[in-house]
Short mmCIF file of C-alpha atoms and ligand atoms in Angstrom, two decimals:
data_model
loop_
_atom_site.label_atom_id
_atom_site.label_comp_id
_atom_site.label_asym_id
_atom_site.label_seq_id
_atom_site.Cartn_x
_atom_site.Cartn_y
_atom_site.Cartn_z
CA MET A 1 -121.72 226.05 300.18
CA ILE A 2 -123.58 225.74 296.92
CA ASN A 3 -125.93 228.58 296.31
CA PRO A 4 -129.33 226.82 296.06
CA ALA A 5 -130.48 229.20 293.34
CA VAL A 6 -127.51 228.18 291.20
CA SER A 7 -128.14 224.47 291.65
CA VAL A 8 -131.77 224.92 290.61
CA ILE A 9 -130.69 226.62 287.41
CA LYS A 10 -128.17 223.87 286.73
CA SER A 11 -130.71 221.07 287.11
CA ASP A 12 -133.17 222.81 284.80
CA LEU A 13 -130.73 222.96 281.91
CA PRO A 14 -130.89 219.97 279.61
CA GLU A 15 -127.91 217.74 280.24
CA LYS A 16 -125.58 216.78 277.41
CA TRP A 17 -127.22 213.37 276.96
CA GLN A 18 -130.64 215.00 276.79
CA GLN A 19 -129.46 217.32 274.05
CA ILE A 20 -128.28 214.26 272.11
CA LEU A 21 -131.59 212.53 272.80
CA SER A 22 -133.53 215.49 271.42
CA ASP A 23 -131.39 215.60 268.28
CA LEU A 24 -131.73 212.02 267.01
CA ILE A 25 -131.40 211.18 263.34
CA THR A 26 -134.86 210.27 262.06
CA ASP A 27 -134.53 211.06 258.36
CA PRO A 28 -133.05 208.20 256.31
CA LYS A 29 -131.67 210.68 253.78
CA GLU A 30 -129.65 212.46 256.45
CA LEU A 31 -128.25 209.16 257.64
CA LEU A 32 -127.25 208.17 254.11
CA GLN A 33 -125.54 211.49 253.60
CA LEU A 34 -123.59 211.24 256.86
CA LEU A 35 -122.45 207.75 255.95
CA ASP A 36 -121.68 208.41 252.27
CA LEU A 37 -124.09 205.71 251.19
CA ASP A 38 -125.79 205.35 247.85
CA PRO A 39 -129.56 204.99 248.41
CA GLU A 40 -129.90 202.98 245.19
CA LYS A 41 -128.08 200.06 246.77
CA SER A 42 -130.50 199.47 249.64
CA PRO A 43 -133.67 201.52 249.39
CA PHE A 44 -135.52 202.03 252.65
CA SER A 45 -139.07 200.86 253.17
CA LEU A 46 -141.69 203.53 253.71
CA HIS A 47 -143.96 200.90 255.22
CA ALA A 48 -141.28 199.93 257.75
CA LEU A 49 -140.64 203.57 258.58
CA GLN A 50 -144.30 204.22 259.22
CA GLN A 51 -144.62 201.20 261.44
CA PHE A 52 -141.43 201.81 263.43
CA PRO A 53 -139.67 205.08 262.56
CA LEU A 54 -135.94 205.46 262.11
CA LYS A 55 -134.36 206.71 265.32
CA VAL A 56 -130.64 206.76 266.00
CA PRO A 57 -128.41 208.88 268.23
CA ARG A 58 -125.45 210.62 266.63
CA PRO A 59 -122.77 209.00 268.84
CA PHE A 60 -123.89 205.59 267.55
CA VAL A 61 -123.75 206.77 263.94
CA GLU A 62 -120.17 207.88 264.48
CA LEU A 63 -119.26 204.25 265.11
CA ILE A 64 -120.63 203.10 261.75
CA GLU A 65 -118.11 202.63 258.98
CA LYS A 66 -118.68 204.98 256.05
CA SER A 67 -119.70 203.70 252.61
CA ASN A 68 -120.34 200.22 253.95
CA TRP A 69 -123.85 198.84 253.56
CA ASP A 70 -122.73 195.69 255.38
CA ASP A 71 -121.71 197.50 258.55
CA PRO A 72 -123.08 195.46 261.50
CA LEU A 73 -124.25 198.58 263.36
CA LEU A 74 -126.00 200.01 260.33
CA ARG A 75 -127.86 196.75 259.75
CA GLN A 76 -129.38 197.03 263.23
CA ILE A 77 -131.03 200.37 262.51
CA TRP A 78 -131.73 200.51 258.76
CA PRO A 79 -135.47 200.25 257.86
CA SER A 80 -134.85 197.82 255.03
CA LYS A 81 -137.30 196.63 252.38
CA LEU A 82 -136.78 193.16 253.81
CA GLU A 83 -139.12 194.15 256.66
CA GLU A 84 -141.99 194.01 254.19
CA HIS A 85 -141.60 190.26 253.71
CA GLU A 86 -144.24 188.74 255.93
CA GLN A 87 -143.38 185.23 257.00
CA THR A 88 -145.64 182.67 258.63
CA GLY A 89 -144.93 182.19 262.32
CA PHE A 90 -143.73 185.79 262.77
CA VAL A 91 -146.35 187.74 264.74
CA SER A 92 -146.68 191.07 266.52
CA ASP A 93 -146.71 189.77 270.15
CA PRO A 94 -144.82 186.45 270.03
CA LEU A 95 -144.39 186.37 273.80
CA ALA A 96 -148.06 187.02 274.56
CA GLU A 97 -146.89 189.67 276.99
CA SER A 98 -150.39 191.05 277.24
CA ASN A 99 -151.29 187.90 279.25
CA TYR A 100 -148.88 188.87 282.04
CA ASN A 101 -149.87 192.51 282.42
CA PRO A 102 -151.95 192.58 285.67
CA VAL A 103 -151.71 196.37 286.08
CA ALA A 104 -150.60 199.06 283.65
CA GLY A 105 -146.82 199.25 283.29
CA LEU A 106 -146.07 195.94 285.04
CA LEU A 107 -145.27 192.49 283.63
CA HIS A 108 -145.16 189.59 286.09
CA LYS A 109 -144.08 186.47 284.28
CA TYR A 110 -141.36 184.90 286.39
CA HIS A 111 -141.11 184.00 290.06
CA GLY A 112 -139.61 186.72 292.24
CA ARG A 113 -139.21 189.31 289.50
CA VAL A 114 -141.47 191.93 288.01
CA LEU A 115 -140.66 194.06 285.03
CA LEU A 116 -141.86 197.64 284.81
CA THR A 117 -142.19 199.17 281.35
CA ALA A 118 -140.74 202.30 282.85
CA ALA A 119 -140.36 204.41 279.73
CA PRO A 120 -142.60 204.67 276.70
CA HIS A 121 -139.75 205.19 274.26
CA CYS A 122 -136.15 204.33 273.40
CA ALA A 123 -133.18 206.36 272.22
CA ILE A 124 -132.68 204.09 269.25
CA HIS A 125 -134.97 201.89 267.20
CA CYS A 126 -133.43 198.45 266.76
CA ARG A 127 -135.17 196.94 263.77
CA TYR A 128 -135.25 193.44 265.32
CA CYS A 129 -136.91 194.66 268.52
CA PHE A 130 -139.44 192.25 269.99
CA ARG A 131 -141.34 195.18 271.48
CA ARG A 132 -141.64 197.07 268.19
CA HIS A 133 -145.39 196.45 268.24
CA PHE A 134 -145.82 196.87 272.01
CA ASP A 135 -148.69 199.03 273.15
CA TYR A 136 -146.68 201.64 275.03
CA GLN A 137 -149.61 204.07 274.96
CA SER A 138 -151.63 202.04 277.44
CA ASN A 139 -148.50 200.99 279.33
CA SER A 140 -147.00 204.37 280.19
CA PRO A 141 -148.68 205.14 283.50
CA SER A 142 -148.87 208.52 285.15
CA ARG A 143 -147.48 208.88 288.67
CA GLN A 144 -150.91 208.19 290.04
CA GLN A 145 -151.29 205.04 287.96
CA TRP A 146 -147.85 203.83 289.05
CA GLU A 147 -149.28 203.60 292.56
CA ALA A 148 -151.24 200.53 291.44
CA ALA A 149 -148.01 198.87 290.30
CA PHE A 150 -146.26 199.67 293.59
CA GLU A 151 -149.22 198.33 295.51
CA TYR A 152 -149.12 195.11 293.47
CA ILE A 153 -145.44 194.66 294.39
CA HIS A 154 -146.10 195.58 298.02
CA ASN A 155 -148.78 192.92 298.28
CA ASP A 156 -146.63 190.08 296.96
CA SER A 157 -143.67 189.41 299.21
CA SER A 158 -142.40 186.68 296.88
CA ILE A 159 -141.17 189.48 294.63
CA ASP A 160 -137.62 190.47 295.58
CA GLU A 161 -136.42 192.09 292.36
CA VAL A 162 -137.81 194.90 290.26
CA ILE A 163 -136.59 195.33 286.70
CA LEU A 164 -136.95 198.65 284.94
CA SER A 165 -137.17 197.99 281.25
CA GLY A 166 -138.90 199.66 278.42
CA GLY A 167 -138.79 201.29 276.25
CA ASP A 168 -135.56 202.38 277.82
CA PRO A 169 -135.65 203.47 281.47
CA LEU A 170 -132.49 205.55 281.10
CA ALA A 171 -134.30 207.61 278.46
CA LEU A 172 -136.33 209.01 281.36
CA SER A 173 -135.17 212.24 282.94
CA ASN A 174 -133.29 211.83 286.21
CA ARG A 175 -136.25 213.33 288.01
CA GLN A 176 -138.64 210.66 286.75
CA LEU A 177 -136.12 207.84 287.06
CA PHE A 178 -135.05 208.72 290.60
CA TRP A 179 -138.68 209.06 291.63
CA LEU A 180 -139.47 205.56 290.39
CA LEU A 181 -136.37 204.08 292.03
CA GLU A 182 -137.12 205.80 295.31
CA GLN A 183 -140.67 204.41 295.37
CA ILE A 184 -139.34 200.92 294.78
CA ASP A 185 -136.63 201.42 297.40
CA GLN A 186 -139.37 201.86 300.00
CA ILE A 187 -140.82 198.39 299.45
CA PRO A 188 -139.13 196.33 302.17
CA HIS A 189 -138.94 192.93 300.42
CA ILE A 190 -137.19 194.28 297.32
CA THR A 191 -133.49 193.43 297.53
CA ARG A 192 -132.41 193.92 293.92
CA LEU A 193 -133.03 196.72 291.46
CA ARG A 194 -132.27 195.99 287.87
CA ILE A 195 -132.15 198.37 284.93
CA HIS A 196 -132.21 197.10 281.35
CA SER A 197 -130.91 199.79 279.04
CA ARG A 198 -129.25 200.37 275.69
CA LEU A 199 -128.48 204.03 276.52
CA PRO A 200 -125.01 203.32 277.99
CA ILE A 201 -124.07 202.07 274.51
CA VAL A 202 -125.92 204.43 272.22
CA ILE A 203 -125.57 207.62 274.31
CA PRO A 204 -122.66 206.98 276.70
CA GLN A 205 -122.99 210.55 278.04
CA ARG A 206 -126.02 209.23 279.97
CA ILE A 207 -123.67 207.78 282.60
CA ASN A 208 -122.98 211.12 284.30
CA SER A 209 -122.20 211.99 287.89
CA ASP A 210 -125.86 212.58 288.85
CA LEU A 211 -126.80 209.09 287.74
CA LEU A 212 -123.75 207.52 289.39
CA ASN A 213 -124.50 209.24 292.68
CA CYS A 214 -128.12 208.20 292.53
CA LEU A 215 -127.43 204.55 291.80
CA GLY A 216 -124.84 204.36 294.55
CA ARG A 217 -127.39 205.47 297.12
CA PHE A 218 -129.87 202.61 297.25
CA ARG A 219 -130.31 200.03 299.95
CA GLN A 220 -130.70 197.34 297.26
CA LYS A 221 -128.09 195.76 295.05
CA VAL A 222 -128.23 197.50 291.69
CA VAL A 223 -127.69 195.62 288.44
CA LEU A 224 -127.40 197.32 285.07
CA VAL A 225 -127.93 195.06 282.07
CA ILE A 226 -126.73 196.83 278.95
CA HIS A 227 -127.46 195.74 275.40
CA CYS A 228 -124.51 195.51 273.05
CA ASN A 229 -124.46 193.24 270.00
CA HIS A 230 -121.10 193.90 268.44
CA SER A 231 -117.60 194.86 269.60
CA HIS A 232 -117.69 197.89 267.28
CA GLU A 233 -120.31 199.43 269.58
CA LEU A 234 -117.81 199.76 272.45
CA THR A 235 -115.51 202.74 273.07
CA THR A 236 -112.90 203.72 275.69
CA GLU A 237 -115.32 206.30 277.09
CA MET A 238 -117.70 203.44 277.87
CA ALA A 239 -114.94 201.43 279.58
CA GLY A 240 -114.49 204.41 281.92
CA ASN A 241 -118.23 204.62 282.55
CA PHE A 242 -118.57 200.94 283.39
CA HIS A 243 -115.61 201.19 285.73
CA LYS A 244 -117.26 204.11 287.53
CA LEU A 245 -120.51 202.18 287.80
CA ALA A 246 -118.66 199.26 289.38
CA THR A 247 -116.98 201.68 291.80
CA ASN A 248 -120.46 202.82 292.80
CA GLY A 249 -121.49 199.26 293.58
CA VAL A 250 -123.37 198.56 290.35
CA THR A 251 -122.98 195.13 288.69
CA VAL A 252 -122.83 195.57 284.91
CA LEU A 253 -123.89 192.73 282.61
CA ASN A 254 -124.63 192.55 278.91
CA GLN A 255 -127.29 190.95 276.84
CA SER A 256 -127.07 190.55 273.09
CA VAL A 257 -129.39 189.28 270.42
CA LEU A 258 -128.04 186.81 267.90
CA LEU A 259 -128.66 188.50 264.56
CA LYS A 260 -128.08 187.17 261.09
CA ASP A 261 -125.39 189.08 259.21
CA VAL A 262 -124.71 191.25 262.28
CA ASN A 263 -123.01 188.99 264.83
CA ASP A 264 -123.78 185.39 263.84
CA SER A 265 -120.22 184.15 263.52
CA ALA A 266 -118.05 182.55 266.19
CA SER A 267 -115.21 185.03 265.65
CA CYS A 268 -117.57 187.98 266.06
CA LEU A 269 -119.13 186.64 269.27
CA ILE A 270 -115.74 185.72 270.75
CA GLU A 271 -114.48 189.20 269.94
CA LEU A 272 -117.59 190.69 271.58
CA SER A 273 -117.13 188.72 274.82
CA LYS A 274 -113.47 189.70 275.04
CA ALA A 275 -114.25 193.34 274.27
CA LEU A 276 -117.03 193.44 276.87
CA PHE A 277 -114.70 192.11 279.53
CA SER A 278 -111.99 194.59 278.67
CA HIS A 279 -114.67 197.31 279.01
CA ASN A 280 -115.59 196.03 282.51
CA VAL A 281 -118.76 194.18 281.53
CA LEU A 282 -119.63 190.48 281.81
CA PRO A 283 -121.74 188.67 279.19
CA TYR A 284 -125.09 187.49 280.55
CA TYR A 285 -127.52 186.39 277.84
CA LEU A 286 -127.33 185.77 274.13
CA HIS A 287 -130.93 185.73 272.95
CA LEU A 288 -132.25 183.89 269.97
CA PRO A 289 -134.36 186.49 268.23
CA ASP A 290 -138.10 186.31 268.83
CA ARG A 291 -140.35 185.67 265.87
CA VAL A 292 -141.67 189.20 265.48
CA SER A 293 -143.30 190.22 262.23
CA GLY A 294 -141.03 192.30 260.02
CA THR A 295 -137.83 190.82 261.48
CA ALA A 296 -137.51 187.45 259.72
CA HIS A 297 -134.34 188.54 257.90
CA PHE A 298 -132.51 188.70 261.26
CA TYR A 299 -133.52 185.21 262.29
CA THR A 300 -130.85 182.62 263.05
CA ASP A 301 -131.94 179.09 263.79
CA GLU A 302 -131.21 177.19 266.95
CA ALA A 303 -128.88 174.62 265.36
CA HIS A 304 -126.58 177.37 264.08
CA ALA A 305 -126.72 179.10 267.46
CA ARG A 306 -125.66 175.88 269.22
CA ASP A 307 -122.74 175.45 266.85
CA LEU A 308 -121.59 178.99 267.62
CA LEU A 309 -121.85 178.45 271.36
CA ASN A 310 -119.87 175.22 271.13
CA ILE A 311 -117.04 177.06 269.45
CA MET A 312 -117.21 179.85 272.06
CA GLN A 313 -117.06 177.29 274.87
CA ALA A 314 -114.02 175.67 273.31
CA ARG A 315 -112.16 178.97 273.01
CA LEU A 316 -113.15 181.09 276.00
CA PRO A 317 -113.10 180.86 279.79
CA GLY A 318 -116.54 179.93 281.10
CA TYR A 319 -117.20 183.41 282.47
CA LEU A 320 -117.00 184.89 278.98
CA VAL A 321 -119.60 182.56 277.47
CA PRO A 322 -123.13 183.99 277.71
CA HIS A 323 -126.15 181.75 278.28
CA LEU A 324 -127.88 181.07 275.01
CA VAL A 325 -131.58 181.63 275.72
CA SER A 326 -134.86 181.92 273.97
CA GLU A 327 -138.22 182.89 275.26
CA ILE A 328 -140.89 180.26 275.01
CA GLN A 329 -144.36 181.43 275.80
CA GLY A 330 -145.73 180.07 279.06
CA GLU A 331 -142.38 178.82 280.46
CA ALA A 332 -141.36 179.68 284.03
CA SER A 333 -138.16 181.40 282.91
CA LYS A 334 -136.25 182.18 279.77
CA THR A 335 -135.27 178.84 278.28
CA ARG A 336 -131.56 178.04 278.42
CA ILE A 337 -130.60 176.36 275.20
CA MET A 338 -126.99 176.15 276.33
C1 PLP B 401 -136.59 188.59 280.65
C2 PLP B 401 -137.59 188.94 281.63
C3 PLP B 401 -137.27 188.96 283.00
C4 PLP B 401 -135.89 188.69 283.52
O1 PLP B 401 -135.47 187.38 283.35
P1 PLP B 401 -134.04 186.95 283.96
O2 PLP B 401 -133.87 185.56 283.54
O3 PLP B 401 -134.12 187.15 285.43
O4 PLP B 401 -133.02 187.89 283.35
C5 PLP B 401 -138.27 189.27 283.90
N1 PLP B 401 -139.53 189.54 283.50
C6 PLP B 401 -139.88 189.52 282.20
C7 PLP B 401 -141.28 189.81 281.82
C8 PLP B 401 -138.92 189.23 281.22
O5 PLP B 401 -139.27 189.25 279.94
S1 SF4 B 402 -133.34 199.63 272.83
FE1 SF4 B 402 -134.26 197.63 273.35
S2 SF4 B 402 -136.46 198.05 273.59
FE2 SF4 B 402 -135.55 199.80 272.50
S3 SF4 B 402 -135.79 199.34 270.31
FE3 SF4 B 402 -133.77 198.58 270.91
S4 SF4 B 402 -134.11 196.41 271.47
FE4 SF4 B 402 -136.11 197.45 271.47
#
């Protein structure tokens, strides 16, 4: 028998992943020091930092190669001066998400699926993020306000899947996360629960036994879509985590964003697909980046993306080739380019 008093104390202590989450690197100078980088070579942009602060968990930093400004992981998080170059056609809400926001915290764009902006923050700030200008303040409902979202789902039986996205839903405490999942579990027509999260990559300690037990408990099929852009982001610890998730009935898929000078070569993408599979994850989507202001330097055009996919198709089994997609405003789904 577990002494209930002891278990209460245990659940009140911050878990390892929460300690990491509360000790993120936010000061560019600290990051430069840890990585032995010379600030003269690539000065950071104060403007970029003010708009979208630096935020990176220490386990992710450990995967960055020292003294290498061209490291593909570093490029994803560094608030570069290039963000100051405004380019026509790059706007703050390219997907017009605010048009599909019937109640706070809920986006209903596609048939059968709703997306809940379950958490108002992320563990990492990816500089290319299409939600970097998203109004999380008015889309982070209280428990009471969530009731309106649940009621919306209840009243539309065409919805059979709920996606928790963000921010990053796994940045929520287990208490908040489990509460949300349990509410959704009670809506009879929901058959699939999906979680979109970058935490399993940037703080792998998040996949602990409490989470595994919780996810294994639902009536619905659970899908976890992680977000990994480069094979250097994967470790053996993660392979173990994804195996445990599968053992608990969770389907694990990956989505990546095609990013200039990060992963926009055929060899890099082929390596990523193979690495994902060997870490027990299947590729799902490769997104063309959205045209978000401040991110033009990551943009890769569609013709180059098609060339890359053609090479992948010629070299890999079909199940290791992700769908190349982009999001076109007003379409009934993400648009499959290939
Ligand atoms: C991407 C997205 C989905 C999920 O699309 P799938 O093609 O099912 O992965 C659902 N809702 C919104 C608002 C989205 O942006
Ligand atoms: S984890 Fe996802 S939502 Fe958060 S900053 Fe990165 S890309 Fe954006």
